[in-house]
mmCIF file of C-alpha atoms and ligand atoms in Angstrom:
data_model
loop_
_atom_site.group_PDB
_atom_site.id
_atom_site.type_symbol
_atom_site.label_atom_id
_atom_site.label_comp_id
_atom_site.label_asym_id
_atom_site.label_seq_id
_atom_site.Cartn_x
_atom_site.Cartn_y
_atom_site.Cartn_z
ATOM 1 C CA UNK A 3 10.942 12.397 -25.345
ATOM 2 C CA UNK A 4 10.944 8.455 -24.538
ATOM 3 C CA UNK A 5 12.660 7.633 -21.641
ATOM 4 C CA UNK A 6 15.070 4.656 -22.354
ATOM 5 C CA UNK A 7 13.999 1.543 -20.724
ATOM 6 C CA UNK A 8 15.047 1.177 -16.466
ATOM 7 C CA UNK A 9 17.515 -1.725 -15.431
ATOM 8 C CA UNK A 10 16.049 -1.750 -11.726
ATOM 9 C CA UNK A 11 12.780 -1.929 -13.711
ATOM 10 C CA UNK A 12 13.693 -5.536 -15.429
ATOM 11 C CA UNK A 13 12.646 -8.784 -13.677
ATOM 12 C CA UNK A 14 15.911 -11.024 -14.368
ATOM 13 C CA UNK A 15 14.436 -13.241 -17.209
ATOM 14 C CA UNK A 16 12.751 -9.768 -19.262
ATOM 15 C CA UNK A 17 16.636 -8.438 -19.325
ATOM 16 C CA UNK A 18 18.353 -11.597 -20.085
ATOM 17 C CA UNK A 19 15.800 -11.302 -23.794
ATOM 18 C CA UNK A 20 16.765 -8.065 -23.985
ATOM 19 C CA UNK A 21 20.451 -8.454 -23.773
ATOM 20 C CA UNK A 22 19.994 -10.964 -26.756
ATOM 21 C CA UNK A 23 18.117 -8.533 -28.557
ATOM 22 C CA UNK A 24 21.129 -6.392 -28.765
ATOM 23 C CA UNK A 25 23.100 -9.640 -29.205
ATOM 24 C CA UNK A 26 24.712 -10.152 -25.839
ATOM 25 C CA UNK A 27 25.145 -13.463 -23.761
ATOM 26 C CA UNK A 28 21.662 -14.034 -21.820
ATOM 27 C CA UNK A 29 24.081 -14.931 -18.986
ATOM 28 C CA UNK A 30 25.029 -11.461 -18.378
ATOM 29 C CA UNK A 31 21.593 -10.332 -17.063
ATOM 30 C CA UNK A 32 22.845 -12.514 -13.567
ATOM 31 C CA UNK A 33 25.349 -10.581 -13.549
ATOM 32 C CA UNK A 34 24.059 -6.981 -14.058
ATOM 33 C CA UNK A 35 21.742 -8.289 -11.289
ATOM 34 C CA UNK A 36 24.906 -9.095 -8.734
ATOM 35 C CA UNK A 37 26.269 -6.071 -9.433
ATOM 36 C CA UNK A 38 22.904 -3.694 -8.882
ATOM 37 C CA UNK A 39 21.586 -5.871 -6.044
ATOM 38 C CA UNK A 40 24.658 -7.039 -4.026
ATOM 39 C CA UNK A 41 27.713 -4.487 -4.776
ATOM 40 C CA UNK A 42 25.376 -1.200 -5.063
ATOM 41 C CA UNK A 43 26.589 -0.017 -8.444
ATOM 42 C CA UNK A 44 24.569 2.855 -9.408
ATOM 43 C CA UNK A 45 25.503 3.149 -13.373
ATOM 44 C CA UNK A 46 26.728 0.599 -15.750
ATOM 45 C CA UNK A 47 30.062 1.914 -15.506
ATOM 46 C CA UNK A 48 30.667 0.717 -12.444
ATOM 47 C CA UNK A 49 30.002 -2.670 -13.199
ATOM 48 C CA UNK A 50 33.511 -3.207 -14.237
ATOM 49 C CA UNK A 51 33.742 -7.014 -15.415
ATOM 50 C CA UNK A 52 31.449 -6.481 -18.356
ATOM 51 C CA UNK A 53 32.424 -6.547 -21.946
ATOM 52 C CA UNK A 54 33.261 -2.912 -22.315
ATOM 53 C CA UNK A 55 31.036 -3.168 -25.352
ATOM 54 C CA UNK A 56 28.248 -4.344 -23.240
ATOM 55 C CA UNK A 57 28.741 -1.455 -20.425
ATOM 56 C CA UNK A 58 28.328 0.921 -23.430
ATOM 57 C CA UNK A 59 25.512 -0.570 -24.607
ATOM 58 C CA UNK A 60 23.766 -0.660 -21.331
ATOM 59 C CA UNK A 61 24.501 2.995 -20.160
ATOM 60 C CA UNK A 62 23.161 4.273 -23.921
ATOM 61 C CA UNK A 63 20.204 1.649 -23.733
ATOM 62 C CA UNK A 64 18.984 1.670 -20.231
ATOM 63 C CA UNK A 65 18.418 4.235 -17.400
ATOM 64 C CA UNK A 66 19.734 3.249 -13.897
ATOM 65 C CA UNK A 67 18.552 4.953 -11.301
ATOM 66 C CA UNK A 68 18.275 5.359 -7.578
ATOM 67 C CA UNK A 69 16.017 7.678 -5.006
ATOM 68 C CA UNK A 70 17.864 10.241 -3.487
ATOM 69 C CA UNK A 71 18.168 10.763 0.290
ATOM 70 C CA UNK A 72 17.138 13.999 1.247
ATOM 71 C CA UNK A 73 16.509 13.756 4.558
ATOM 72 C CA UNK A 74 17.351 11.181 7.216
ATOM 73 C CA UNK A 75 16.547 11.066 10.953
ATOM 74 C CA UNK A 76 17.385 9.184 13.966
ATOM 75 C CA UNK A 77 15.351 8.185 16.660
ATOM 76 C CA UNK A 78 16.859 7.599 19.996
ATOM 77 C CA UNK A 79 15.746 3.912 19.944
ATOM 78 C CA UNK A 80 17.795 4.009 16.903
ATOM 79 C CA UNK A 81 14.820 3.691 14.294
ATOM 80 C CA UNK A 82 15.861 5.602 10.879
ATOM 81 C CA UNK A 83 13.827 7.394 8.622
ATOM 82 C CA UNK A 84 14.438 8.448 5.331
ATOM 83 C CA UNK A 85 12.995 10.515 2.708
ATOM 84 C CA UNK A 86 13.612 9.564 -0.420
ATOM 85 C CA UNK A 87 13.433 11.468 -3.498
ATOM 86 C CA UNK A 88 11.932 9.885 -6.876
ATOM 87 C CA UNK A 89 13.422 10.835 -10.305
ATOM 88 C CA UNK A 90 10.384 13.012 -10.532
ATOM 89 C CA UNK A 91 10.427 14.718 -7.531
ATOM 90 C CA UNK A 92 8.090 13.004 -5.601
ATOM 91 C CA UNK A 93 9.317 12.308 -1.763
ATOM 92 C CA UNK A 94 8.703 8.529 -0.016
ATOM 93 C CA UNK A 95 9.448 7.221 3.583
ATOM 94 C CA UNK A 96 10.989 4.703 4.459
ATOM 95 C CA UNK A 97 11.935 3.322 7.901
ATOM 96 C CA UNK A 98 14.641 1.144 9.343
ATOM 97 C CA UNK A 99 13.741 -0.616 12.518
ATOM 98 C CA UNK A 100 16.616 -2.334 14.577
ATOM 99 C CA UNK A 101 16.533 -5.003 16.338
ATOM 100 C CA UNK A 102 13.341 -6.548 16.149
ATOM 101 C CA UNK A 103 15.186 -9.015 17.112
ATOM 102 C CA UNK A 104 15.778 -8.962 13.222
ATOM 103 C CA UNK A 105 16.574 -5.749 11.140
ATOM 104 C CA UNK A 106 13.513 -4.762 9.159
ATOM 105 C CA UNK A 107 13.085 -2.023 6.391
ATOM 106 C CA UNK A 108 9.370 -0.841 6.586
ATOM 107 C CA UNK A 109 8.767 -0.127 2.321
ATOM 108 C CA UNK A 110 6.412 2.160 0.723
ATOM 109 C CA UNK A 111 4.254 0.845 -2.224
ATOM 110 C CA UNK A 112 2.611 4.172 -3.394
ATOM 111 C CA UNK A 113 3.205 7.687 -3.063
ATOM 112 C CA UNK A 114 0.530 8.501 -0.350
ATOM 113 C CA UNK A 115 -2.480 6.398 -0.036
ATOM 114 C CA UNK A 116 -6.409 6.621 -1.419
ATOM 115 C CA UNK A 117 -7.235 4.465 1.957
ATOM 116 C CA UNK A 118 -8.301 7.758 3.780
ATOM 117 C CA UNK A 119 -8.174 5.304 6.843
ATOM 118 C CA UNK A 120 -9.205 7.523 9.396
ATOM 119 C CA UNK A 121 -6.489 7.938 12.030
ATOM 120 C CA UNK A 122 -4.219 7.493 9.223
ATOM 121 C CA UNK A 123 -1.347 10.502 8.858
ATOM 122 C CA UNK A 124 -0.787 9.126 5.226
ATOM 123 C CA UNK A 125 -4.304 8.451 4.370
ATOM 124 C CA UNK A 126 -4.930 12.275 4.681
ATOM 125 C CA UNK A 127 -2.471 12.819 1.434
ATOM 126 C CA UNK A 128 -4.454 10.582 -0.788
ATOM 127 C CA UNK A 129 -3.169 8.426 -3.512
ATOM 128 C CA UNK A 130 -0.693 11.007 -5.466
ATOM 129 C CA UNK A 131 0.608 7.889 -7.285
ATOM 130 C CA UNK A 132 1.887 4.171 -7.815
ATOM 131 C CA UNK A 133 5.511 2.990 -7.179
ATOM 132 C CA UNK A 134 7.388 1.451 -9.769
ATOM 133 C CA UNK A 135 8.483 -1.951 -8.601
ATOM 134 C CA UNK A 136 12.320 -0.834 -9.198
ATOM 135 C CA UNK A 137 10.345 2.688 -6.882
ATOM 136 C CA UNK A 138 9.679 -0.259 -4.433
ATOM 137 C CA UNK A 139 13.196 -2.570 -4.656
ATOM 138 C CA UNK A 140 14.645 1.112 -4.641
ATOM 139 C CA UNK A 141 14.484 1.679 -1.271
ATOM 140 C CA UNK A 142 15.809 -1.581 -0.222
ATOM 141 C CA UNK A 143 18.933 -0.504 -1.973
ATOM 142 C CA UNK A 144 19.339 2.842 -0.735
ATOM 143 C CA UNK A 145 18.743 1.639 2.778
ATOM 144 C CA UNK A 146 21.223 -1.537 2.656
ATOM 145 C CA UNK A 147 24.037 1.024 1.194
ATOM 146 C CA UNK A 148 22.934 3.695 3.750
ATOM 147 C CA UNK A 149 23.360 1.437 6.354
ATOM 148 C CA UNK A 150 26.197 -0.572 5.496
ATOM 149 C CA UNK A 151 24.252 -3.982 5.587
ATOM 150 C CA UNK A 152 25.052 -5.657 2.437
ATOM 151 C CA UNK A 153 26.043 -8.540 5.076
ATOM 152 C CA UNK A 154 23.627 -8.434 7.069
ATOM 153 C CA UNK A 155 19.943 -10.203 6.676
ATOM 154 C CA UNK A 156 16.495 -8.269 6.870
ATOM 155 C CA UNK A 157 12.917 -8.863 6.371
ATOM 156 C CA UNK A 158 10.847 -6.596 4.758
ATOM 157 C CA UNK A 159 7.414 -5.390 6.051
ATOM 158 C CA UNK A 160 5.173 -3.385 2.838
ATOM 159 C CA UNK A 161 3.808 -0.909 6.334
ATOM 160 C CA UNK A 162 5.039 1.992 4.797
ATOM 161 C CA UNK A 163 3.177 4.574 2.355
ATOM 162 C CA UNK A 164 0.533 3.431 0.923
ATOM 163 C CA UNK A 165 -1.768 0.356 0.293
ATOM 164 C CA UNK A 166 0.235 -2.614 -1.652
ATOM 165 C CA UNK A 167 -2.936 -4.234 -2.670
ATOM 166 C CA UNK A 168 -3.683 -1.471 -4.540
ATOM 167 C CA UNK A 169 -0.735 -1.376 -6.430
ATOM 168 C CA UNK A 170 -0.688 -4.718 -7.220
ATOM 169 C CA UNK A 171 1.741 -6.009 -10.395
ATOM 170 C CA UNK A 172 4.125 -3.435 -9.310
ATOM 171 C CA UNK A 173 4.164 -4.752 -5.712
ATOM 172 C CA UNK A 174 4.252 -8.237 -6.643
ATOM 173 C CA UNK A 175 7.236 -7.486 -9.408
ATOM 174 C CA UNK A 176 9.585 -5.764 -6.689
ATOM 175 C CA UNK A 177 8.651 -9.064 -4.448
ATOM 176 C CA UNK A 178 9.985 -11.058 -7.511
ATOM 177 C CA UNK A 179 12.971 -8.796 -8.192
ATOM 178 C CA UNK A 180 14.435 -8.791 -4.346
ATOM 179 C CA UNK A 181 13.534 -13.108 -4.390
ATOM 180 C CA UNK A 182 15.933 -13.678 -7.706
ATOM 181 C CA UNK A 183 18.945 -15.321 -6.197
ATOM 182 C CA UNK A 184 21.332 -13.276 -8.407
ATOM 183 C CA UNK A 185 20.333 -10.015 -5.943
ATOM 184 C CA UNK A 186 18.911 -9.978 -2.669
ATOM 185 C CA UNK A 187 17.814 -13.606 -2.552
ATOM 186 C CA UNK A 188 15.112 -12.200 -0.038
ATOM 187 C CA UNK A 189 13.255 -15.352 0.816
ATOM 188 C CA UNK A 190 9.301 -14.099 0.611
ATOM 189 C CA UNK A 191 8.818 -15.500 3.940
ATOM 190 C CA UNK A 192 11.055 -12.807 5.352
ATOM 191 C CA UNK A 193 8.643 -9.965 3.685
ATOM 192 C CA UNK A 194 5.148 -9.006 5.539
ATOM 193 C CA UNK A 195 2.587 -7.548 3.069
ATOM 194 C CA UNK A 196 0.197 -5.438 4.890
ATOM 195 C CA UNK A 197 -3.225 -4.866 3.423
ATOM 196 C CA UNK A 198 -6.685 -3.212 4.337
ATOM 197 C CA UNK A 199 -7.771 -6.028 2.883
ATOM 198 C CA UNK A 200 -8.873 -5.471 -1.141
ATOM 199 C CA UNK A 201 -11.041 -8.362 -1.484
ATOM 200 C CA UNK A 202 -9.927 -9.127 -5.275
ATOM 201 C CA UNK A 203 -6.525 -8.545 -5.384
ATOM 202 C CA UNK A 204 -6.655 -11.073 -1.487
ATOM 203 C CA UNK A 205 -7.793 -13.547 -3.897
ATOM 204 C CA UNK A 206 -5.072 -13.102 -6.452
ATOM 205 C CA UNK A 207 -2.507 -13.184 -4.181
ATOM 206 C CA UNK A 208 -3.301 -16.839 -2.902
ATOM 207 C CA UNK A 209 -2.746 -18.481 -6.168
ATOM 208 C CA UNK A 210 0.854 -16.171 -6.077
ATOM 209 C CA UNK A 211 4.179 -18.244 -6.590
ATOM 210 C CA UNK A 212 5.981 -16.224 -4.570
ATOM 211 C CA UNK A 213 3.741 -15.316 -1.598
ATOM 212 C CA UNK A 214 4.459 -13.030 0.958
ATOM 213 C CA UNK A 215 3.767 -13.392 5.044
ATOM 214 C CA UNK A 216 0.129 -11.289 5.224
ATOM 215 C CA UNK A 217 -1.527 -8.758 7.774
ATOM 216 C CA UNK A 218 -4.577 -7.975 7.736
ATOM 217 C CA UNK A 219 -5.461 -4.135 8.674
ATOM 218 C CA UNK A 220 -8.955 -5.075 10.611
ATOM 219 C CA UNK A 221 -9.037 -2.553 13.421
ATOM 220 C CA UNK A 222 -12.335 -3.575 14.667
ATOM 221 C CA UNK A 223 -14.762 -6.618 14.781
ATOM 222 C CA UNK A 224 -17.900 -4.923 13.077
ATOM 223 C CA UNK A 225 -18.996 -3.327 9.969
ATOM 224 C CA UNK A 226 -19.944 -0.137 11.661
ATOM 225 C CA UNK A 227 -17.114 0.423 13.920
ATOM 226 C CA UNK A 228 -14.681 -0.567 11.131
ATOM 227 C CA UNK A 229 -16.930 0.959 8.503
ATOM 228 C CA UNK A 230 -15.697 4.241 10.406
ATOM 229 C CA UNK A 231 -12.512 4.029 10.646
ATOM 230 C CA UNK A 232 -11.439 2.209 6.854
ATOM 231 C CA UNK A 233 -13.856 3.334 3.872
ATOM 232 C CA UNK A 234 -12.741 0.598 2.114
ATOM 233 C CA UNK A 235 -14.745 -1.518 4.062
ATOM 234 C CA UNK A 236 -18.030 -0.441 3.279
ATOM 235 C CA UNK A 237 -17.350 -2.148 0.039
ATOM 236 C CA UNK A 238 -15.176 -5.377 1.670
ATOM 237 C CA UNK A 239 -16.847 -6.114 4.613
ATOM 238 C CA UNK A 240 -15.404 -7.818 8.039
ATOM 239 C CA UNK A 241 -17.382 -11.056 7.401
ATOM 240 C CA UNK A 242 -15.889 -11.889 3.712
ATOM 241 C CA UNK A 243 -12.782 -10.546 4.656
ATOM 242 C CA UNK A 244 -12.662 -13.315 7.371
ATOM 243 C CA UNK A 245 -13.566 -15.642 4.897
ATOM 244 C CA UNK A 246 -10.988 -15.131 1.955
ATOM 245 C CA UNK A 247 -8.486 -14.944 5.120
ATOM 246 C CA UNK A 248 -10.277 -18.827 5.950
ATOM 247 C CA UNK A 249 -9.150 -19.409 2.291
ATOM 248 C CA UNK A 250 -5.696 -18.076 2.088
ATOM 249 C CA UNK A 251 -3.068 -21.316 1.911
ATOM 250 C CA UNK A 252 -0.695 -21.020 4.539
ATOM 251 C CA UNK A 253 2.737 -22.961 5.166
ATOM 252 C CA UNK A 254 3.332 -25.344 7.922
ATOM 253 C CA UNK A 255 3.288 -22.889 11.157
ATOM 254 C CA UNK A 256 2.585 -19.951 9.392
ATOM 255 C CA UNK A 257 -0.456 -17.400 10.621
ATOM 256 C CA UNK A 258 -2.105 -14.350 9.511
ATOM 257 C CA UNK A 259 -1.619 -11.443 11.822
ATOM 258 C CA UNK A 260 -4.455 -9.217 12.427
ATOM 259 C CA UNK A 261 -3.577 -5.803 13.065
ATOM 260 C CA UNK A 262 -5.425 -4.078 15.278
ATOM 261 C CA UNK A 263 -4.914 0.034 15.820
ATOM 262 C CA UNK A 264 -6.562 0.400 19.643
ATOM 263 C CA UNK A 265 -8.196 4.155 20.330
ATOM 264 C CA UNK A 266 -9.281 5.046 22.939
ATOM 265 C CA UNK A 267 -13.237 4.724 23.598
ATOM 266 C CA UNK A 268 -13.447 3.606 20.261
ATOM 267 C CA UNK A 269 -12.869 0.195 19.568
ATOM 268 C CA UNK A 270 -10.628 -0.700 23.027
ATOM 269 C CA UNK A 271 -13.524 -1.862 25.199
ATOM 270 C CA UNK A 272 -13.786 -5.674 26.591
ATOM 271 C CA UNK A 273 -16.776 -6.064 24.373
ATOM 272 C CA UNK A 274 -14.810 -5.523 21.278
ATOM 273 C CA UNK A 275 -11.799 -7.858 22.924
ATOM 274 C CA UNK A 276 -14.057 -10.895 22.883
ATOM 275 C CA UNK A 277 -15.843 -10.003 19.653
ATOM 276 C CA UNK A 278 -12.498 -9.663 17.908
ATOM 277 C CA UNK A 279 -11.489 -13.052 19.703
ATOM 278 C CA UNK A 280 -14.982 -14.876 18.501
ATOM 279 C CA UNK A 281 -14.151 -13.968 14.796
ATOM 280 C CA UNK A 282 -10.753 -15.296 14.999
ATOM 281 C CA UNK A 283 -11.663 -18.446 17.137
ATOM 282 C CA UNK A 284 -10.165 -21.601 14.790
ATOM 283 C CA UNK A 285 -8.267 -19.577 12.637
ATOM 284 C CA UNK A 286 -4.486 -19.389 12.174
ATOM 285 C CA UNK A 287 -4.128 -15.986 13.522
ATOM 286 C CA UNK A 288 -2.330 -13.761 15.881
ATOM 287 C CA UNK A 289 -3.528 -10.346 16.926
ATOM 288 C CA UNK A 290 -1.017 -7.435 16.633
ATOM 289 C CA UNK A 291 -2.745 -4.636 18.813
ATOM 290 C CA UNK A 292 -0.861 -1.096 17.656
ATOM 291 C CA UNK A 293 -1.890 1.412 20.139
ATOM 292 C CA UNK A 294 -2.653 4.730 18.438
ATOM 293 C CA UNK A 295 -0.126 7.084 17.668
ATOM 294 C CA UNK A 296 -1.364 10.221 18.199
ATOM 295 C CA UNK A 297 -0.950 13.063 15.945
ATOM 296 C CA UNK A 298 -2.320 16.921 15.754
ATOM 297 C CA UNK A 299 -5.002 16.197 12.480
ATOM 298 C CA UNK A 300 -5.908 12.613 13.696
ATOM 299 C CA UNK A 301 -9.527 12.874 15.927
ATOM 300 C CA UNK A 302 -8.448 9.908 18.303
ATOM 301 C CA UNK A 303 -6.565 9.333 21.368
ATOM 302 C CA UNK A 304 -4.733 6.512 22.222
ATOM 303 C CA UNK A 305 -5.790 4.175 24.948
ATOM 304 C CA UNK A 306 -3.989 4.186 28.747
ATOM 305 C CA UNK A 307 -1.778 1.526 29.201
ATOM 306 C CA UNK A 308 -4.264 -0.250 31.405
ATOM 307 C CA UNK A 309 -7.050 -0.203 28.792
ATOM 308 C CA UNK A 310 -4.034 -1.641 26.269
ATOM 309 C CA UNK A 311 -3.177 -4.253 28.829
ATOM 310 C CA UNK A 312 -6.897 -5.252 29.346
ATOM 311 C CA UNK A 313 -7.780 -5.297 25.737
ATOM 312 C CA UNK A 314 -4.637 -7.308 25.240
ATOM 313 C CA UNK A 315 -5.240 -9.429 27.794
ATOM 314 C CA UNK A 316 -9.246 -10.450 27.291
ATOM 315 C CA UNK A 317 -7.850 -11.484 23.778
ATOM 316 C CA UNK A 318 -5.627 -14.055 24.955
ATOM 317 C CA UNK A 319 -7.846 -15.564 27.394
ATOM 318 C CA UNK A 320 -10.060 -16.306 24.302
ATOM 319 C CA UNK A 321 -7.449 -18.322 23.159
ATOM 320 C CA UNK A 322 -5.938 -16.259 20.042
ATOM 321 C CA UNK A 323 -2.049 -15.240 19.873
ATOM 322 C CA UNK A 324 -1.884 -11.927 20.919
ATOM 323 C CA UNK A 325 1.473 -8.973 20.833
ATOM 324 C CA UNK A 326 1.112 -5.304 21.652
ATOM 325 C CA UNK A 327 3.254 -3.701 18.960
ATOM 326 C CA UNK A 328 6.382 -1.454 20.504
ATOM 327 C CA UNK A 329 5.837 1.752 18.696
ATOM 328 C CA UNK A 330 9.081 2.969 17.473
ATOM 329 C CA UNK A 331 10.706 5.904 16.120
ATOM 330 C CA UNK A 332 7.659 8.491 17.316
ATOM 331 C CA UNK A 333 10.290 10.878 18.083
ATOM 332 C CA UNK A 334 11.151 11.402 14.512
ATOM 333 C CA UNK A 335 7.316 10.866 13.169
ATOM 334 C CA UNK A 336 8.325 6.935 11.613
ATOM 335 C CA UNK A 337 5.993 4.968 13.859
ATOM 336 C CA UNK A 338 2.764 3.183 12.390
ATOM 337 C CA UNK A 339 0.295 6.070 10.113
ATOM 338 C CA UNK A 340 2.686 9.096 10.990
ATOM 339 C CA UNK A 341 4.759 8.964 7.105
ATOM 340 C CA UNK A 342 3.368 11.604 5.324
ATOM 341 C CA UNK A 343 5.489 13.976 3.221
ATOM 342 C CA UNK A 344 4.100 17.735 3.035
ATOM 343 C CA UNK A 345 4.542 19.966 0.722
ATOM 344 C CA UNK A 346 3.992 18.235 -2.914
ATOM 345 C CA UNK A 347 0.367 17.951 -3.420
ATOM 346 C CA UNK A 348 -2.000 19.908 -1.097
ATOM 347 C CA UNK A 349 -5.008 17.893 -0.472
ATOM 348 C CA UNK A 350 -7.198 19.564 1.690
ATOM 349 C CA UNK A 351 -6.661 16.953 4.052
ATOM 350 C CA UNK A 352 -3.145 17.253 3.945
ATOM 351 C CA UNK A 353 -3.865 21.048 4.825
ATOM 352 C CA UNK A 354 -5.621 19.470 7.803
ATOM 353 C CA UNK A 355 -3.359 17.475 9.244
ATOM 354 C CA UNK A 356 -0.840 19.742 11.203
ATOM 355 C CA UNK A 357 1.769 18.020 12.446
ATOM 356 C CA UNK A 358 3.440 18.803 15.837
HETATM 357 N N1 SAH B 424 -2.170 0.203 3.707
HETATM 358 C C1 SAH B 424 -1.616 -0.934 4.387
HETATM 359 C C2 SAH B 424 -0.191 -0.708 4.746
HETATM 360 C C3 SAH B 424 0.051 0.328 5.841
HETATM 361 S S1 SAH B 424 0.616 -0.555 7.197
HETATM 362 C C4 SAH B 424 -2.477 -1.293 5.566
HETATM 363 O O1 SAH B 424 -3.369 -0.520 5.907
HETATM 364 O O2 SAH B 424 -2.320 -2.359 6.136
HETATM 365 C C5 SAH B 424 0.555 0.531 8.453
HETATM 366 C C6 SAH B 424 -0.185 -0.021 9.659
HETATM 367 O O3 SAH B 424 -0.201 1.028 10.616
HETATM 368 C C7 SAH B 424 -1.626 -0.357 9.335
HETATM 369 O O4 SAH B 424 -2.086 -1.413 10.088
HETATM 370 C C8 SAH B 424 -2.280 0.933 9.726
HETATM 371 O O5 SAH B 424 -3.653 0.764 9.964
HETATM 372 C C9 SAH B 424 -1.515 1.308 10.971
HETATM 373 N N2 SAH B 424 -1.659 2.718 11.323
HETATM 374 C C10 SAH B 424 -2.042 3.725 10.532
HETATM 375 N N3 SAH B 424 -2.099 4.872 11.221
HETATM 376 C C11 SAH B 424 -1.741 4.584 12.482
HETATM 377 C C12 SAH B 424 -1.583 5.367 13.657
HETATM 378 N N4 SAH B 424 -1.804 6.676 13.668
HETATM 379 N N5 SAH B 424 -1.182 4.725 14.773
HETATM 380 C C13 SAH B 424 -0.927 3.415 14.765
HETATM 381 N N6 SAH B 424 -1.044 2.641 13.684
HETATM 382 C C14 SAH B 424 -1.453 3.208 12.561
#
């Protein structure tokens, strides 16, 4: 059987033809988008100004639909997770994080992740598959109507499952989708798009209309230490990495953040401090140092708060922006590389990674 086409799957302008094709007003599609987007309808029948002929058309036409909530957890410095079911049974995260100061949704792009990063609870799933874009804009939804914010503003940060650069159009459709001013109006500057760095699609995304606020996953200031720790980079090294981040246009005030997981023994010594702040030296960049969080399954320990402080600290001296990131929700396993849903496909490293 065909499945009938998705609304949450239709950029704006794509609906609008298709609501001619069935010879409906073009206008309409703003509104099917106010209705999904702001008011939370969940089936065309809810979407009770419409033509009556045009709600039947739409609900014998078109799918609608929404990931499930199956589980959702609280951490005591109120960070939310959620698991969210697909319409084929695969589970995503999805995090909520308070008071940032601003209220952020952390977003997956892919069911698991073929980054195999190495201290990387999500990379040990591998890639399982792609999100749909209206997979990706889903979870915005569920989250704004689980947590009551449809007045309340957000930003976005693509840190959850998965590696958006490697689901690219999809990625860059749901970024299109939540800017349309008939929905979420969500500004791209308020969305952070998170990437090992996939030299390619880097390059794609800085000719991008709508261009989100970027972080670079470096981790360390070599090839061989970062070689170790993010396969990926044995094919996009440090050095041209650097350079398409050189290249990226960048608004008035805006930087590139440079995430940078610290283990301990590993990539945390002064040395690698000052060689991290060399390679940044000129560039519009600020370091985001995310201490490890530790996890049974993950060979590394994260550094004493000393050897954070230090590592932090050398950094700055060199001149570069520098924040230690506050890791939240660890409690309930929704901080940095801990989202990883067991139980639907058994990698062996999946097997591995036993999770206290
Ligand atoms: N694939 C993208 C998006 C994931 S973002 C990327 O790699 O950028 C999640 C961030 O958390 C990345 O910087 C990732 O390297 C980091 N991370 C992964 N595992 C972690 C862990 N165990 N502790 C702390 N940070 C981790």
């Amino acid at each position: 059987m065909v499945s009938l086409p998705d609304l949450v799957e239709q950029e704006r302008e794509t609906l609008a033809a298709a609501l001619a094709e069935l010879g409906f007003p073009r206008f309409h599609a703003g509104q099917i988008f106010r209705w999904i987007y702001r008011r939370g309808v969940t089936d065309a029948e809810g979407m009770t100004d419409l033509p009556r002929d045009l709600r039947a058309a739409l609900a014998s036409k078109f799918r609608l639909t929404t990931p499930a909530v199956v589980q959702r957890d609280r951490s005591i410095d109120g960070t939310e997770k959620f698991v969210l079911r697909l319409t084929d049974g695969r589970d995503i995260e999805s995090v909520f994080i308070p008071d940032t100061p601003n209220m952020t949704f952390c977003v997956s792009t892919q069911v698991g992740c073929g980054m195999a990063c190495a201290f990387c609870l999500t990379g040990k799933m591998g890639l399982v598959r792609n999100l749909t874009a209206g997979e990706i804009v889903g979870q915005v939804r569920v989250l704004v109507a689980a947590l009551d914010m449809r007045d309340t503003s957000f930003n976005i940060v693509l840190m959850g499952m998965g590696e958006p650069l490697h689901n690219y159009d999809e990625t860059m459709k749901a970024l299109r989708i939540l800017a349309d001013d008939q929905g979420f109006n969500l500004s791209p500057r308020r969305v952070t798009l998170s990437t090992v760095g996939l030299l390619p699609a880097l390059e794609r995304l800085a000719h991008e209309p709508v261009m989100p606020n970027l972080a670079i996953s470096l981790h360390a200031p070599t090839d061989a230490q970062r070689g170790a720790l993010v396969p990926i980079n044995r094919k996009y090294g440090v050095a041209e990495i650097i350079a398409a981040c050189k290249r990226f246009p960048l608004k008035k005030r805006s930087r590139i953040t440079f995430e940078y997981v610290l283990l301990a023994g590993v990539n945390d010594s002064p040395q690698d401090a000052r060689q991290l702040a060399r390679l940044l030296a000129g560039m519009k960049a600020k370091v985001n140092v995310i201490p490890l969080n530790a996890a049974a399954g993950i060979p590394f320990e994260r550094p004493s708060d000393e050897a954070i402080d230090r590592f932090a600290k050398i950094v700055a001296e060199h001149g570069v922006t520098v924040s230690v990131r506050k890791s939240r929700g660890r409690d309930i396993r929704a901080a940095c590389g801990q989202l990883i849903v067991e139980g639907q496909k058994k990698s062996a490293g999946q097997q591995l990674a036993v999770i206290i």
